[in-house]
mmCIF file with all atom_site columns, C-alpha atoms in Angstrom:
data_model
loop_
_atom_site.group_PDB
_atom_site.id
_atom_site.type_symbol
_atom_site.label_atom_id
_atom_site.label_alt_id
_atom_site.label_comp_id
_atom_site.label_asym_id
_atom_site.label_entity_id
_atom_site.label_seq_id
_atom_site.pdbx_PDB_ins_code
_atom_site.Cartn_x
_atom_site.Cartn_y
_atom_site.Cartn_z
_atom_site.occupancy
_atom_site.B_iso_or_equiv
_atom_site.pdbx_formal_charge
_atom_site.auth_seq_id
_atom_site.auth_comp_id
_atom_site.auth_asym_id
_atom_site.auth_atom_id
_atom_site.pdbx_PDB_model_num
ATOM 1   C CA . UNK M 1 1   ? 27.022  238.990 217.716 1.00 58.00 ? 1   UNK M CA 1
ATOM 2   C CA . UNK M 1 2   ? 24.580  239.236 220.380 1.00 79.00 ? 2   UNK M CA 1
ATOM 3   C CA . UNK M 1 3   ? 27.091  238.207 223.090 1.00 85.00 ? 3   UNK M CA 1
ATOM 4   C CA . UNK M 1 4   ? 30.578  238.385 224.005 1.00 88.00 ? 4   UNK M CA 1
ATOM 5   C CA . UNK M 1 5   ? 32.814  236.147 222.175 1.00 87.00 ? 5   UNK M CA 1
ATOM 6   C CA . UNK M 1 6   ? 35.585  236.068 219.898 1.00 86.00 ? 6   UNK M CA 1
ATOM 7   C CA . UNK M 1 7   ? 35.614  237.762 216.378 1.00 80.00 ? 7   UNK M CA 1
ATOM 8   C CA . UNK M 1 8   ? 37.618  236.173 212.910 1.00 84.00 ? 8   UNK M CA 1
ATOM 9   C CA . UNK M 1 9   ? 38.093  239.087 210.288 1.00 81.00 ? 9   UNK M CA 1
ATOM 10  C CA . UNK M 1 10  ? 39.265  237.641 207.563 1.00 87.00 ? 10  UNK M CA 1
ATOM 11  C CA . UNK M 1 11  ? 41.015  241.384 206.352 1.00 87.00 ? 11  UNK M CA 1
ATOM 12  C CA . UNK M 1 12  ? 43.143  243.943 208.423 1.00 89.00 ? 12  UNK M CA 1
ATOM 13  C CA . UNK M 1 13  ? 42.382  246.096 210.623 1.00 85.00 ? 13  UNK M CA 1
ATOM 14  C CA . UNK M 1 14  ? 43.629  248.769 207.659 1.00 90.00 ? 14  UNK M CA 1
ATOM 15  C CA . UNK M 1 15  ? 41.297  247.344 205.155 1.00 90.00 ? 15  UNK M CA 1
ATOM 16  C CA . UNK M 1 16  ? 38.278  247.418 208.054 1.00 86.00 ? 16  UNK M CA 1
ATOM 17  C CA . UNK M 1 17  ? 38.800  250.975 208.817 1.00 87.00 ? 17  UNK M CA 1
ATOM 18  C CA . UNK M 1 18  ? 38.302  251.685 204.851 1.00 88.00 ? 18  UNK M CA 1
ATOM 19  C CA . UNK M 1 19  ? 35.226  249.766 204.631 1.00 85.00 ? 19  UNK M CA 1
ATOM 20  C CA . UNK M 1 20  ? 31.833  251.910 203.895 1.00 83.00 ? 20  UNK M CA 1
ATOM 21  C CA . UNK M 1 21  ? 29.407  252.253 207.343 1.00 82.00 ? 21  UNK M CA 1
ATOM 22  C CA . UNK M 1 22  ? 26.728  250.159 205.244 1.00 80.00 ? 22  UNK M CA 1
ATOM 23  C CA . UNK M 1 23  ? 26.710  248.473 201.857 1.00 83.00 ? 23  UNK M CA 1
ATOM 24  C CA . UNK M 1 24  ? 24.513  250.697 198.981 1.00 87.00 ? 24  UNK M CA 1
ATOM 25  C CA . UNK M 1 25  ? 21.205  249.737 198.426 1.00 90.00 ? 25  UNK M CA 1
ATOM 26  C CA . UNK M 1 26  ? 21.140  246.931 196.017 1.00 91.00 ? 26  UNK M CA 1
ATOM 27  C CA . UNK M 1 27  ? 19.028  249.116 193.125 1.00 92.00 ? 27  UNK M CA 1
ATOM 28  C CA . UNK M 1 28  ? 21.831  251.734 193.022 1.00 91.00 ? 28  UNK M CA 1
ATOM 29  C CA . UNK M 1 29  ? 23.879  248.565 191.445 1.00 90.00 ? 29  UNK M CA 1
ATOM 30  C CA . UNK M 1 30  ? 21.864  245.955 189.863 1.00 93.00 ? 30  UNK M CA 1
ATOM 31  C CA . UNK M 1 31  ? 20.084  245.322 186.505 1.00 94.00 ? 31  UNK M CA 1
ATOM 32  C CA . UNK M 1 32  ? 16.997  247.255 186.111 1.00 95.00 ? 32  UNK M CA 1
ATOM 33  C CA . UNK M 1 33  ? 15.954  245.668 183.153 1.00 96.00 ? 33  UNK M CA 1
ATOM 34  C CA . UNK M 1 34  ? 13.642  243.521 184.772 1.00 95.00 ? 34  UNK M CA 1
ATOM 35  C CA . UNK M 1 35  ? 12.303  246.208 187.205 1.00 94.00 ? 35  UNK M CA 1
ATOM 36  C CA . UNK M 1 36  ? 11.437  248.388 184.213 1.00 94.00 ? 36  UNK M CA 1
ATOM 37  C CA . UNK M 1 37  ? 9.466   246.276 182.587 1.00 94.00 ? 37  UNK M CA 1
ATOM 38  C CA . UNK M 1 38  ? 7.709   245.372 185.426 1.00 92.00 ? 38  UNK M CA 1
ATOM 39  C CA . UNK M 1 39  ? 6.704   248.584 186.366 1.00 91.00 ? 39  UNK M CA 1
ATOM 40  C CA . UNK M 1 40  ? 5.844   249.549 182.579 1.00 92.00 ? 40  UNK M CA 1
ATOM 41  C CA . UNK M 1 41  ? 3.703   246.372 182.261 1.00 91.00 ? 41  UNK M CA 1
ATOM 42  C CA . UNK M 1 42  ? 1.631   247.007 185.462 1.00 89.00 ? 42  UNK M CA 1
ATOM 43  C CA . UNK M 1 43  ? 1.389   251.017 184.315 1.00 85.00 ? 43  UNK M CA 1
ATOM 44  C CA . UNK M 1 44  ? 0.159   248.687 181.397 1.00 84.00 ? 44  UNK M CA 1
ATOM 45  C CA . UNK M 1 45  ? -2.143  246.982 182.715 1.00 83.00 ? 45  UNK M CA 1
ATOM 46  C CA . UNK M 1 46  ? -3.520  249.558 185.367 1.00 79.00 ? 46  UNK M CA 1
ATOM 47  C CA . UNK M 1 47  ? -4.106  251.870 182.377 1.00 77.00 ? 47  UNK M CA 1
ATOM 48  C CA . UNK M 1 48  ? -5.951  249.020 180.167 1.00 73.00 ? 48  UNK M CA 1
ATOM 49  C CA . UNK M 1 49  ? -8.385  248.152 182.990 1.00 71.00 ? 49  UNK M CA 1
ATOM 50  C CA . UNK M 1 50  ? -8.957  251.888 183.342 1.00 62.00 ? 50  UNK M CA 1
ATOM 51  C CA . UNK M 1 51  ? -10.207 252.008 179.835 1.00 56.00 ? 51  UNK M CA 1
ATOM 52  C CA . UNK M 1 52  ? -11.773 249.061 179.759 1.00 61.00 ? 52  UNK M CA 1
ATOM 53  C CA . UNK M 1 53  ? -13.955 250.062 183.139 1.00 59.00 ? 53  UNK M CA 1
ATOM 54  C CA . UNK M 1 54  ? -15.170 253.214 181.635 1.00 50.00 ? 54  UNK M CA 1
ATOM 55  C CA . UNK M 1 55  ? -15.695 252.087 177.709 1.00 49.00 ? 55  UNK M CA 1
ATOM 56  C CA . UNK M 1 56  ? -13.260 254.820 176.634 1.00 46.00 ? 56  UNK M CA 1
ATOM 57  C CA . UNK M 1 57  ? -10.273 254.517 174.620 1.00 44.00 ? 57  UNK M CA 1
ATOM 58  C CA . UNK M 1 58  ? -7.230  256.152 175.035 1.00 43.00 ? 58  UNK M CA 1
ATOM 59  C CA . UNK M 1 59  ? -5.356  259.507 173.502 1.00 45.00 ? 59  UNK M CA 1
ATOM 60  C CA . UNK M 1 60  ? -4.622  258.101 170.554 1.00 45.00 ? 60  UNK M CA 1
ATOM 61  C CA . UNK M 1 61  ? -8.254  257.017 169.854 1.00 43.00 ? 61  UNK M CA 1
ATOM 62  C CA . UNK M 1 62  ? -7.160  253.388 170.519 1.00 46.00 ? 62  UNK M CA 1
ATOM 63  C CA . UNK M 1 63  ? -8.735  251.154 172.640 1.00 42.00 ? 63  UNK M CA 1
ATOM 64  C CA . UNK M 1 64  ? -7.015  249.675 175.505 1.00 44.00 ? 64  UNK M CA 1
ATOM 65  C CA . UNK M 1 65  ? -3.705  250.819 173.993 1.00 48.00 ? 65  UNK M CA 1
ATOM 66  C CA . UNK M 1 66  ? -0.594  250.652 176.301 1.00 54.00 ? 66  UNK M CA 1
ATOM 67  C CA . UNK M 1 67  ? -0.080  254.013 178.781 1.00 72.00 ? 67  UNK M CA 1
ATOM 68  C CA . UNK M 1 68  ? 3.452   255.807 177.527 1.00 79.00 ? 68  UNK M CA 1
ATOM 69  C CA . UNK M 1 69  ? 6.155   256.327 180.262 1.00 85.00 ? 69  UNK M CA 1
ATOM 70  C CA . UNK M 1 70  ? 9.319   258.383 180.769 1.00 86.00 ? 70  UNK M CA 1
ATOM 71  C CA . UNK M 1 71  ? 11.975  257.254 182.746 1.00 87.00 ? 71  UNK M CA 1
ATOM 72  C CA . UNK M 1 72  ? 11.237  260.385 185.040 1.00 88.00 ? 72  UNK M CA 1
ATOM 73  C CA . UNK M 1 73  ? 8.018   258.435 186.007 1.00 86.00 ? 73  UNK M CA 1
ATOM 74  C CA . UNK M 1 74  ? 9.333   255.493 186.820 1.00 85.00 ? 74  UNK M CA 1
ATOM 75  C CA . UNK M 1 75  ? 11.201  256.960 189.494 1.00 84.00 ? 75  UNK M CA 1
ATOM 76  C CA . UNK M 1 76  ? 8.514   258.882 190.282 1.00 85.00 ? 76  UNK M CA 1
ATOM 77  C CA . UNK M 1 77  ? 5.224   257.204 190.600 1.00 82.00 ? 77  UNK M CA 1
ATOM 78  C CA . UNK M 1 78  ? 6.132   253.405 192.027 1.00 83.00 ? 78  UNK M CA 1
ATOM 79  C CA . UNK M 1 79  ? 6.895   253.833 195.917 1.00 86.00 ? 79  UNK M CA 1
ATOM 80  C CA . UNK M 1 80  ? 10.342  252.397 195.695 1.00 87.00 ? 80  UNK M CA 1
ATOM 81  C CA . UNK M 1 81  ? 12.329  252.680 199.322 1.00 90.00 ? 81  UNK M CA 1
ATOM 82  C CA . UNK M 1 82  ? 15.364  254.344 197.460 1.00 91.00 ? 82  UNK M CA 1
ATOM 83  C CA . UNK M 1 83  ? 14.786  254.925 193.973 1.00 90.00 ? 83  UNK M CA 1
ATOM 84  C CA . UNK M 1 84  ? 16.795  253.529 191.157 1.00 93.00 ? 84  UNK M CA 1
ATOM 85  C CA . UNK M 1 85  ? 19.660  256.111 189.767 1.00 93.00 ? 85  UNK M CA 1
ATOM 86  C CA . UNK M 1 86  ? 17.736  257.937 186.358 1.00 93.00 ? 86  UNK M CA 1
ATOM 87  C CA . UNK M 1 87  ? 20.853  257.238 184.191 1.00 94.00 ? 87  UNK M CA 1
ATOM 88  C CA . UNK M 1 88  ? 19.919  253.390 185.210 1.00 94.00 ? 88  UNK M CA 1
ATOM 89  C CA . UNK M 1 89  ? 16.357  253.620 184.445 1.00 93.00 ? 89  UNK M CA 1
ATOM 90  C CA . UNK M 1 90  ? 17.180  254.921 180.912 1.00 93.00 ? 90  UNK M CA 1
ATOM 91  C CA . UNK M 1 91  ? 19.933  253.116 179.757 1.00 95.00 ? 91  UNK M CA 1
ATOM 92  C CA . UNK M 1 92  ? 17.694  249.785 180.953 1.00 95.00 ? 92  UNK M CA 1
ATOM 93  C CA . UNK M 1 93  ? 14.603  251.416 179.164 1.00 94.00 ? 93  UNK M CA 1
ATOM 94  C CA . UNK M 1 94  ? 17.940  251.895 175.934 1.00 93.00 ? 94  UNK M CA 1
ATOM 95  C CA . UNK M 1 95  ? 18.064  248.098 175.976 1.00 95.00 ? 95  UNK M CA 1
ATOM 96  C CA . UNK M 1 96  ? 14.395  247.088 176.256 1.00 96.00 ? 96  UNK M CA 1
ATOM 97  C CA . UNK M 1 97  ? 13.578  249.371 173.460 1.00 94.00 ? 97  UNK M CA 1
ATOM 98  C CA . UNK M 1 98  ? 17.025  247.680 171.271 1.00 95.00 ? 98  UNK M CA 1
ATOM 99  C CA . UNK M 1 99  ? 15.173  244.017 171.722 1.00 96.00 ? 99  UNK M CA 1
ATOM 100 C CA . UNK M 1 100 ? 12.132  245.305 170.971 1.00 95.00 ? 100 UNK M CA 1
ATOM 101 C CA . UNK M 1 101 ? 9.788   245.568 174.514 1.00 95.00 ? 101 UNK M CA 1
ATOM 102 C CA . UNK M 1 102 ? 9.518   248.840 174.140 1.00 94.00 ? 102 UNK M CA 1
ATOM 103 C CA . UNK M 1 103 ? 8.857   251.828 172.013 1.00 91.00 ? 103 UNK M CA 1
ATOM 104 C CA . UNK M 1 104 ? 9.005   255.067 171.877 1.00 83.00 ? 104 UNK M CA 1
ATOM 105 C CA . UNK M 1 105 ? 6.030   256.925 170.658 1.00 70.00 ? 105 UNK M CA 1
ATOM 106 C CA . UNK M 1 106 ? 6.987   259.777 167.988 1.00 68.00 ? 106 UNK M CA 1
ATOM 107 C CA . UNK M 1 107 ? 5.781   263.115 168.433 1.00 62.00 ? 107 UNK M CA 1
ATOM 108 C CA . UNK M 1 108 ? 5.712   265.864 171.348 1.00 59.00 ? 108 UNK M CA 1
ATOM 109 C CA . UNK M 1 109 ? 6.723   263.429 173.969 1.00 52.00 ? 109 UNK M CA 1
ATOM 110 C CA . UNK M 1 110 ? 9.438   261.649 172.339 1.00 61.00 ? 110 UNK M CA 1
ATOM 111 C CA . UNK M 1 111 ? 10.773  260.909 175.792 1.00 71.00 ? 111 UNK M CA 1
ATOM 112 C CA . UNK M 1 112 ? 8.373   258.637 177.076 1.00 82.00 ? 112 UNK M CA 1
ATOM 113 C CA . UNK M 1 113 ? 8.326   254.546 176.668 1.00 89.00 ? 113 UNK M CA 1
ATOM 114 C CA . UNK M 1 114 ? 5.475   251.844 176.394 1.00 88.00 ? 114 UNK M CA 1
ATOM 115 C CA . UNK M 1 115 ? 5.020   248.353 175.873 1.00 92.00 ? 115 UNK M CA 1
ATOM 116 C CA . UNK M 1 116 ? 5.486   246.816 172.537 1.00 93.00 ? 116 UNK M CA 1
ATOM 117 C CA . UNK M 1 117 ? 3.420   243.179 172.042 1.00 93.00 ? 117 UNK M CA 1
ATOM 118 C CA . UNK M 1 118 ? 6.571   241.763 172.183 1.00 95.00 ? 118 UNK M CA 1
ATOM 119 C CA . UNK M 1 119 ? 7.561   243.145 175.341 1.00 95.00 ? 119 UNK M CA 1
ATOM 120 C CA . UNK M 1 120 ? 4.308   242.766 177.053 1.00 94.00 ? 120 UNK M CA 1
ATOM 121 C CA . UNK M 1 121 ? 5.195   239.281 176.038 1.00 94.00 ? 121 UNK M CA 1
ATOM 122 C CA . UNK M 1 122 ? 8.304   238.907 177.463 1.00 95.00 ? 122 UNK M CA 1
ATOM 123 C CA . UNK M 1 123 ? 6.851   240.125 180.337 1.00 94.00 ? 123 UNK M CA 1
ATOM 124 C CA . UNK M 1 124 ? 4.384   237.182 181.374 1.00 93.00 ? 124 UNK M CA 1
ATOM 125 C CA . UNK M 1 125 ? 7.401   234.642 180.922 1.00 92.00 ? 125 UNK M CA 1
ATOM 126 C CA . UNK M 1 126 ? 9.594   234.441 184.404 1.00 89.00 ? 126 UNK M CA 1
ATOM 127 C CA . UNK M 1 127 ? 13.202  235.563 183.813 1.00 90.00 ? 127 UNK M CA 1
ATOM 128 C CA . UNK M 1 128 ? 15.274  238.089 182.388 1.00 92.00 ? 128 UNK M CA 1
ATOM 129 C CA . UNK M 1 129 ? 13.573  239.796 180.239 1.00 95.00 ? 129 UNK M CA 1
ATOM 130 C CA . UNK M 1 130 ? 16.726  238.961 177.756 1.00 93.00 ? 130 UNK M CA 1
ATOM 131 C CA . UNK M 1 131 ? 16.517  235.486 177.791 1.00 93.00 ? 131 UNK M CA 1
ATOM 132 C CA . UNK M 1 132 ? 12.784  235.912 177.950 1.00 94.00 ? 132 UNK M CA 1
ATOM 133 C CA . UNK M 1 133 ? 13.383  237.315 174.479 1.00 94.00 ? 133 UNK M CA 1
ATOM 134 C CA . UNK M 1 134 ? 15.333  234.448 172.915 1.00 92.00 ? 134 UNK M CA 1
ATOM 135 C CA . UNK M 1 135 ? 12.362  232.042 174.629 1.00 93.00 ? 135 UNK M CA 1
ATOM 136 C CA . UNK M 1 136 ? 9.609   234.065 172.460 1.00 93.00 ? 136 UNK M CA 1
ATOM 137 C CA . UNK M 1 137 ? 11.622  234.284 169.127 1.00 91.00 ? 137 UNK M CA 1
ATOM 138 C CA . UNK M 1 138 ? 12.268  230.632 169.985 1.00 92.00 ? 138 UNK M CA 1
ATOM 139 C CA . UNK M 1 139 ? 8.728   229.843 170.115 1.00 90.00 ? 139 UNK M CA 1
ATOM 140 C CA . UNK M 1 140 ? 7.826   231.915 166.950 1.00 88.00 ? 140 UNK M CA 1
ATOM 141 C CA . UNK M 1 141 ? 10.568  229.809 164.968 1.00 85.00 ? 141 UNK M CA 1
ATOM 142 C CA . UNK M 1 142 ? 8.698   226.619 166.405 1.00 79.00 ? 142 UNK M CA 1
ATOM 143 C CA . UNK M 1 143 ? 5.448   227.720 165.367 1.00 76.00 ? 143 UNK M CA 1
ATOM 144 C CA . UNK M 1 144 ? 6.429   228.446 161.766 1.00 81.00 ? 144 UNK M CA 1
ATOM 145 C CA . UNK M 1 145 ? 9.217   225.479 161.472 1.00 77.00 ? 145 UNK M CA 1
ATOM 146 C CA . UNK M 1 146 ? 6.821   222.596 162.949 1.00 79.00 ? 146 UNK M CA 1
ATOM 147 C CA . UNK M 1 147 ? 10.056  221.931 164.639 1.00 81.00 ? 147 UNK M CA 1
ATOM 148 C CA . UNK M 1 148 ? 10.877  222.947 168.806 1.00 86.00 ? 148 UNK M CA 1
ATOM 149 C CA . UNK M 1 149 ? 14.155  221.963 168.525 1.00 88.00 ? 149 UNK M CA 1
ATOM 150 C CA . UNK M 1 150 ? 15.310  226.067 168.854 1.00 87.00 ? 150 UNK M CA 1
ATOM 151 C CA . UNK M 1 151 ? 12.332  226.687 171.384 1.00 89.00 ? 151 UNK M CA 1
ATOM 152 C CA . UNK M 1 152 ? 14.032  223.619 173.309 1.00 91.00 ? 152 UNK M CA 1
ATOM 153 C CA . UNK M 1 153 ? 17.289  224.657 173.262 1.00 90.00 ? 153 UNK M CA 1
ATOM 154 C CA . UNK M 1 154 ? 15.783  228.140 174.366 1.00 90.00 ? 154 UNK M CA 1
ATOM 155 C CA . UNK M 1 155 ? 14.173  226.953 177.317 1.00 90.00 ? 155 UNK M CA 1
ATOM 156 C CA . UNK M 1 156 ? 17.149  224.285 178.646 1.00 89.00 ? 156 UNK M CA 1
ATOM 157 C CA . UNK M 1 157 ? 19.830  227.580 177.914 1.00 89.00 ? 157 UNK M CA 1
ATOM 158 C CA . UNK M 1 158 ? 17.149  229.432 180.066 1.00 87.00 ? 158 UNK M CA 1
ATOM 159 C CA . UNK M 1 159 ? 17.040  227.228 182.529 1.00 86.00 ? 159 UNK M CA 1
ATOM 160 C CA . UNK M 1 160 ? 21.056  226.753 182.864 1.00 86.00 ? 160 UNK M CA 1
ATOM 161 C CA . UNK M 1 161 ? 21.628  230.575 183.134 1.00 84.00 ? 161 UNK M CA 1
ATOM 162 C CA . UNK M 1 162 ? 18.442  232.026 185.309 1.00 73.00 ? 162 UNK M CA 1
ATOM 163 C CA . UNK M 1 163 ? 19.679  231.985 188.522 1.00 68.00 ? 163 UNK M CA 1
ATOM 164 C CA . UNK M 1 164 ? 16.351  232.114 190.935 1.00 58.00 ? 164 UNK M CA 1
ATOM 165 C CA . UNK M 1 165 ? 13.465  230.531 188.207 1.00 50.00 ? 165 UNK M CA 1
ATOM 166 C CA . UNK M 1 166 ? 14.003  227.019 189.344 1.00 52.00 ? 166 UNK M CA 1
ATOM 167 C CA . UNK M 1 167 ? 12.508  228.126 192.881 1.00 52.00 ? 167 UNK M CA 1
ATOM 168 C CA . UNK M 1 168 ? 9.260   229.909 191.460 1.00 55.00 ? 168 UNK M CA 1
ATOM 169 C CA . UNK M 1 169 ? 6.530   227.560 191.645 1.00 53.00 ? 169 UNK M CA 1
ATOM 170 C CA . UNK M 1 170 ? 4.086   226.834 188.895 1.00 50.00 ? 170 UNK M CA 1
ATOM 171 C CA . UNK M 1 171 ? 1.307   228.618 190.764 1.00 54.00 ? 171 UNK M CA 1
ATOM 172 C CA . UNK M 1 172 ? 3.462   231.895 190.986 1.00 53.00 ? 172 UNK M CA 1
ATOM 173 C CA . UNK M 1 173 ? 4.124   232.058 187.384 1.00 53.00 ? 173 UNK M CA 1
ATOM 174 C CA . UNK M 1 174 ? 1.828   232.046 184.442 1.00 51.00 ? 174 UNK M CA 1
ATOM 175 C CA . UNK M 1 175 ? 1.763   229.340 182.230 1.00 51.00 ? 175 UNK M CA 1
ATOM 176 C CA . UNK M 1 176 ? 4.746   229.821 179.923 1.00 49.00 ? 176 UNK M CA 1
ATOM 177 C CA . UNK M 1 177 ? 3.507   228.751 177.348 1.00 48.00 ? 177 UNK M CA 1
ATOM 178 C CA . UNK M 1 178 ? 0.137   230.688 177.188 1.00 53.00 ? 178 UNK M CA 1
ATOM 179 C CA . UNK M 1 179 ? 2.723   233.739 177.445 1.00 50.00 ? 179 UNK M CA 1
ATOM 180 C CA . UNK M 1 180 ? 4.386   232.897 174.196 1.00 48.00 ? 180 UNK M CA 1
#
């Protein structure tokens, strides 16, 4: 209110009292599935262009191959307001690595995470990066089946269930399907 007038709580005075001062940030409680990827893709990237600047490959003799990441760093090195809880960041970085968008890399730092093909992937395609998964394996069963009827059904399931992709426009998001 930003004058005097009359107020309609729609709880008690009790159950006002109780209430916090101010609600929690919103990354102490959401999904950070997509957030991780994002931030592992453009560690990704940033590392790739790197590489490909100076005509070096990486530390595993590779060219271009995707940077490795620990949870730690994620919270670390991206300039978040209020950084996302660590158990968060590794039980997302737990699921991305079950569907495949992630590995981990054996040897001395078996902690850290980086991009599969699959999940950088998943990554260029506009939603969840969970039903961005069913929209690539979709499109792989098209490709080999001569049939879209699965990548269809994909994409309309997609559609139903994301719940901000139908206001991204086309110029915001890359092609879909040059990403799968």
């Amino acid at each position: 209110r930003t004058t005097e007038g009359l107020c309609h709580r729609l709880y008690t005075e009790q159950e006002f009292k109780g209430l916090e001062r101010s609600q929690s940030p919103e990354i102490q409680n959401c999904d950070l599935m997509p957030l991780v990827l994002t931030c592992l893709e453009w560690k990704d990237r940033q590392t790739t262009e790197n590489y490909k600047e100076h005509n070096c490959a990486t530390e595993d003799g590779k060219d271009g191959n995707s940077s490795s990441q620990s949870a730690e760093d994620i919270c670390d090195q991206f300039p978040f307001i209020t950084s996302p809880p660590l158990p968060s960041v590794e039980k997302a970085l737990e699921i991305l690595t079950s569907i495949g968008a992630v590995e981990v890399p054996t040897g001395p730092t078996c902690n850290r995470y980086r991009l599969t093909t699959h999940g950088k992937t998943i990554a260029k395609i506009p939603t969840h990066p969970r039903i961005a998964t069913a929209i690539s394996q979709a499109s792989l069963t098209a490709d080999k089946n001569n049939s879209n009827t699965a990548l269809v059904a994909a994409i309309t399931t997609a559609a139903l269930l994301d719940d901000d992709g139908m206001f991204k426009s086309a110029k915001d998001s890359p092609n879909i399907q040059a990403a799968v």
